XYZ file of C-alpha atoms in Angstrom:
336
model
C 0.000 0.000 0.000
C 1.014 3.645 -0.420
C 1.808 6.052 2.411
C 2.776 9.726 2.584
C 5.950 10.028 4.660
C 7.640 13.127 6.040
C 11.275 12.007 6.058
C 12.581 15.263 7.499
C 11.535 18.925 7.625
C 10.569 20.111 4.134
C 10.894 16.553 2.783
C 7.622 14.820 1.921
C 7.194 11.819 -0.351
C 5.110 8.762 -1.174
C 6.440 5.309 -0.320
C 5.233 1.722 -0.603
C 4.715 -0.161 2.650
C 3.272 -3.522 3.601
C -0.417 -3.518 4.413
C -0.668 -3.743 8.225
C -1.885 -6.917 9.843
C -4.729 -6.344 12.253
C -3.519 -6.734 15.828
C -5.628 -8.379 18.554
C -8.376 -5.994 19.764
C -7.735 -3.745 16.754
C -9.826 -2.810 13.755
C -8.290 -2.522 10.299
C -9.512 0.738 8.820
C -9.618 1.576 5.133
C -8.797 5.279 5.148
C -11.106 7.439 3.017
C -10.362 10.997 4.156
C -7.523 12.729 6.015
C -7.847 16.315 7.199
C -4.719 18.465 7.246
C -4.063 20.050 10.623
C -1.783 22.800 11.850
C 0.221 19.991 13.462
C 0.878 18.515 10.019
C 2.101 21.862 8.715
C 4.342 22.215 11.775
C 5.752 18.720 11.197
C 6.521 19.611 7.594
C 8.143 22.886 8.732
C 10.164 21.171 11.476
C 8.751 22.922 14.538
C 6.544 20.264 16.163
C 8.021 19.644 19.638
C 6.815 16.054 20.204
C 7.923 14.367 16.976
C 10.811 12.310 15.604
C 11.320 11.774 11.855
C 10.516 9.994 9.625
C 6.770 10.047 10.242
C 3.542 9.185 8.449
C 1.380 12.152 9.378
C -2.394 12.312 9.662
C -4.726 12.185 12.644
C -7.981 13.708 11.323
C -9.389 10.518 9.891
C -12.461 9.056 8.268
C -12.667 5.518 6.984
C -14.562 2.265 6.787
C -13.968 -0.888 8.762
C -12.068 -3.296 6.530
C -11.485 -6.125 8.994
C -12.740 -7.013 12.465
C -13.704 -10.100 14.433
C -16.947 -11.638 15.630
C -16.705 -10.130 19.126
C -16.430 -6.567 17.836
C -19.202 -3.990 18.080
C -18.282 -2.974 14.512
C -18.905 -4.672 11.192
C -17.074 -4.460 7.896
C -18.132 -1.386 5.950
C -19.076 0.718 9.007
C -18.239 4.396 8.630
C -15.941 5.496 11.465
C -13.617 8.163 12.728
C -10.678 7.663 15.076
C -9.714 9.259 18.373
C -5.969 9.518 17.644
C -4.906 10.025 21.272
C -3.880 6.551 22.368
C -3.411 6.470 26.138
C -1.851 3.959 28.519
C -4.876 3.698 30.826
C -2.693 3.435 33.937
C -0.824 6.702 34.573
C -1.919 9.469 36.921
C -3.734 11.373 34.166
C -5.567 8.286 32.913
C -6.588 7.352 36.457
C -8.082 10.827 36.829
C -10.113 10.465 33.627
C -7.792 12.644 31.539
C -6.411 10.279 28.885
C -5.921 13.253 26.556
C -2.837 14.208 28.589
C -1.633 10.694 29.390
C 1.982 10.550 30.571
C 2.784 8.012 27.840
C 0.365 9.248 25.198
C 0.894 8.145 21.618
C -0.760 10.433 19.114
C -1.312 9.027 15.648
C 0.694 10.994 13.129
C 2.924 12.516 15.819
C 4.435 9.972 18.227
C 3.561 7.026 15.978
C 2.646 6.732 12.308
C -0.757 8.080 11.381
C -3.400 7.818 8.728
C -1.904 9.269 5.536
C -1.994 5.785 4.099
C -4.467 3.314 2.646
C -4.947 1.090 5.704
C -4.428 1.611 9.420
C -4.739 -0.849 12.316
C -5.969 0.910 15.476
C -7.375 -0.223 18.830
C -11.127 -0.692 18.684
C -11.369 1.469 21.807
C -10.166 4.442 19.719
C -12.750 3.976 16.963
C -16.062 5.857 16.941
C -19.115 5.110 14.821
C -20.269 8.109 12.797
C -23.231 6.711 10.892
C -25.240 9.501 9.293
C -22.176 11.633 8.634
C -20.372 12.016 5.317
C -16.718 11.082 4.858
C -15.788 14.774 4.985
C -17.782 15.372 8.165
C -16.236 12.330 9.816
C -12.769 13.725 9.042
C -13.714 17.005 10.752
C -14.690 15.449 14.083
C -11.184 15.454 15.560
C -10.242 19.077 14.991
C -13.671 20.274 16.096
C -13.263 18.158 19.240
C -10.069 20.042 20.097
C -12.040 23.300 19.996
C -14.917 21.786 21.960
C -12.475 20.499 24.589
C -10.916 23.950 24.983
C -14.340 25.494 25.499
C -15.144 22.866 28.126
C -11.745 23.300 29.825
C -12.437 27.030 30.106
C -15.843 26.388 31.695
C -17.352 28.689 29.108
C -20.863 29.738 30.034
C -23.784 31.882 29.002
C -22.960 35.576 29.035
C -19.179 35.196 28.901
C -17.322 37.586 26.653
C -15.014 35.217 24.786
C -12.045 36.206 22.636
C -10.629 33.625 20.233
C -7.178 34.518 18.922
C -6.481 32.747 15.626
C -8.996 32.068 12.856
C -7.613 28.723 11.705
C -9.612 25.491 12.024
C -9.075 25.113 15.792
C -9.933 28.752 16.457
C -13.056 28.576 14.321
C -14.059 25.366 16.092
C -13.548 26.997 19.493
C -15.581 29.989 18.359
C -18.472 27.779 17.232
C -18.609 25.827 20.483
C -18.142 28.934 22.633
C -21.158 30.441 20.883
C -23.129 27.226 21.496
C -22.278 27.614 25.185
C -23.894 31.047 25.200
C -20.775 33.201 25.027
C -20.506 36.452 23.114
C -17.685 35.628 20.694
C -15.044 37.850 19.135
C -12.541 36.331 16.693
C -9.245 38.013 15.791
C -6.459 37.118 13.375
C -3.691 38.728 11.350
C -5.391 37.650 8.098
C -8.315 39.783 6.847
C -9.032 37.036 4.314
C -9.494 34.376 6.986
C -11.667 36.670 9.069
C -13.851 37.578 6.110
C -14.406 33.895 5.387
C -15.215 33.168 9.043
C -17.688 36.056 9.060
C -19.369 35.553 5.697
C -19.337 31.764 5.340
C -19.090 30.330 8.854
C -21.307 32.930 10.547
C -18.946 34.339 13.196
C -20.204 37.920 13.267
C -17.670 39.803 15.371
C -14.152 39.789 13.959
C -11.171 42.135 14.019
C -7.783 42.224 12.335
C -4.697 42.240 14.535
C -3.263 45.642 13.678
C -2.601 48.983 15.323
C -6.331 49.587 15.806
C -7.050 46.309 17.599
C -6.554 47.523 21.164
C -9.028 50.391 20.724
C -11.570 48.008 19.183
C -11.303 45.542 22.091
C -11.546 48.358 24.646
C -14.690 49.679 22.980
C -16.231 46.233 22.566
C -15.816 45.360 26.252
C -16.195 48.786 27.922
C -12.462 48.538 28.718
C -13.024 45.424 30.856
C -11.671 42.978 28.262
C -12.709 39.318 28.155
C -13.982 36.786 30.669
C -12.210 34.066 28.688
C -9.498 34.184 26.038
C -8.472 31.245 23.841
C -5.119 31.261 22.064
C -5.241 29.139 18.897
C -2.359 30.720 16.985
C 0.736 28.571 17.455
C 2.651 31.826 18.003
C 4.622 32.512 21.185
C 4.333 36.269 20.665
C 0.558 36.021 20.281
C 0.310 33.920 23.452
C 2.253 36.515 25.430
C 0.155 39.356 24.027
C -3.049 37.529 24.976
C -2.401 37.896 28.717
C -3.340 41.550 28.338
C -6.749 40.710 26.872
C -7.991 38.797 29.944
C -10.408 40.587 32.276
C -9.908 40.738 36.020
C -11.105 37.389 37.341
C -10.901 35.887 33.855
C -9.501 32.715 32.297
C -6.832 32.236 29.653
C -6.914 28.931 27.745
C -3.806 27.979 25.781
C -4.804 25.607 22.996
C -1.616 26.218 21.022
C 1.610 24.373 21.684
C 4.908 26.048 20.807
C 8.559 25.185 21.354
C 9.330 28.573 22.861
C 9.430 29.606 26.510
C 6.443 31.812 27.319
C 6.817 34.756 29.705
C 4.342 37.172 31.241
C 4.252 39.986 33.789
C 3.545 38.440 37.182
C 1.976 41.615 38.697
C -0.555 41.768 35.840
C -1.287 38.065 36.236
C -1.765 38.335 40.000
C -3.850 41.480 40.124
C -6.331 39.861 37.750
C -6.348 36.595 39.749
C -6.226 35.097 36.290
C -6.646 31.375 35.653
C -4.109 30.038 33.161
C -5.423 26.811 31.631
C -3.753 24.361 29.299
C -5.986 22.530 26.837
C -4.511 19.453 25.181
C -6.149 17.254 22.560
C -9.691 16.035 23.341
C -11.553 13.230 25.098
C -14.276 10.805 24.066
C -16.773 13.180 25.700
C -15.721 15.945 23.310
C -15.879 13.609 20.298
C -19.410 12.601 21.258
C -20.482 16.231 21.582
C -19.077 17.102 18.170
C -20.653 14.095 16.427
C -24.009 15.010 17.954
C -23.658 18.664 16.931
C -22.874 17.705 13.324
C -25.834 15.310 13.202
C -28.070 18.087 14.552
C -26.917 20.478 11.827
C -25.278 22.896 14.277
C -21.906 22.945 12.494
C -21.608 24.477 8.987
C -19.382 21.651 7.750
C -19.824 22.553 4.081
C -18.315 25.968 4.802
C -15.432 24.569 6.863
C -14.004 22.515 4.001
C -12.195 24.808 1.572
C -9.801 22.481 -0.289
C -9.649 18.851 -1.396
C -7.158 16.763 -3.383
C -6.009 13.151 -3.759
C -3.932 12.146 -0.730
C -0.920 10.977 -2.688
C -0.691 14.362 -4.429
C 0.111 15.978 -1.058
C 3.889 16.335 -1.675
C 3.157 18.555 -4.656
C 0.137 20.297 -3.080
C 1.433 21.249 0.367
C 3.674 24.167 -0.756
C 0.641 25.890 -2.284
C -1.484 25.236 0.805
C 1.184 26.818 2.990
C 1.716 29.748 0.625
C -2.024 30.478 0.554
C -2.905 29.940 4.225
C -5.244 32.911 4.168
C -7.638 31.044 1.890
C -7.275 27.624 3.545
C -9.582 26.793 6.418
C -9.773 22.995 6.216
C -8.060 20.988 3.489
C -9.141 17.363 3.256
C -7.257 14.693 1.320
C -9.290 11.980 -0.395
C -8.636 8.299 -1.074
């Protein structure tokens, strides 16, 4: 079978590998769609902190069950998605019901090879049925779950003024679920093109470009009180540091991004606000279930979220254009 392999930063190719044998308690999945994530772009660029090369990328997956056994809850041909965060089940985080930050976590496409291939053998416990969804929708469940998890981590509630920094897929997902939680959402980004798309196609009404006029806009929008909850979804250390100043007194700051850099902030400003600084990593089965339900109920504009598609094994030739035109790319989905 074919697989897309990132051999090293800036080096992406297609190789032939043996079709995997299904392991005990696994399902063999025939991959049908793979969403491209910011993590994949970071792997290609060489700035993903948890990865060793070479690596088969891909963790936003949709497929059909190709092989199972009689004891399984699944049958051949079932449409599924995959929770790519494979946990140990025994560490302190797992014992506390937080497998998304397992001490020995193995994330498909990051710590171990992922789904940019024709077949993948994964534990049945990581597979979720998504009957009623399309292939494209099934491939969107994971990234939307990351946004939903961040909103849940921040205890977002009705009446909150929520600022989402970064209008990429994770930021847009966080904005959608924050709005579902009753928050008043503002979305900011450096790209006017991304913001226009989020406003006109996705339905996120309040947006602002990060420029010299941003501070005045945020002051006016919040009566100079700033935001009950701020989500950073940028992948930029400078943006994360700037975001501390957008949090209201008594507010929460949720860091969804992961960067290699050391982050610093002014301790007096942090203390006088009694700010809560919250890390949000990956997602849990609870978040996946919420997202699947929201898509089935028509609450997510999935048709608007997908902006690009192409055959998976064309990715080595396609990815430079996707990176060069990030302003027009919300969610690119590779097809098999």
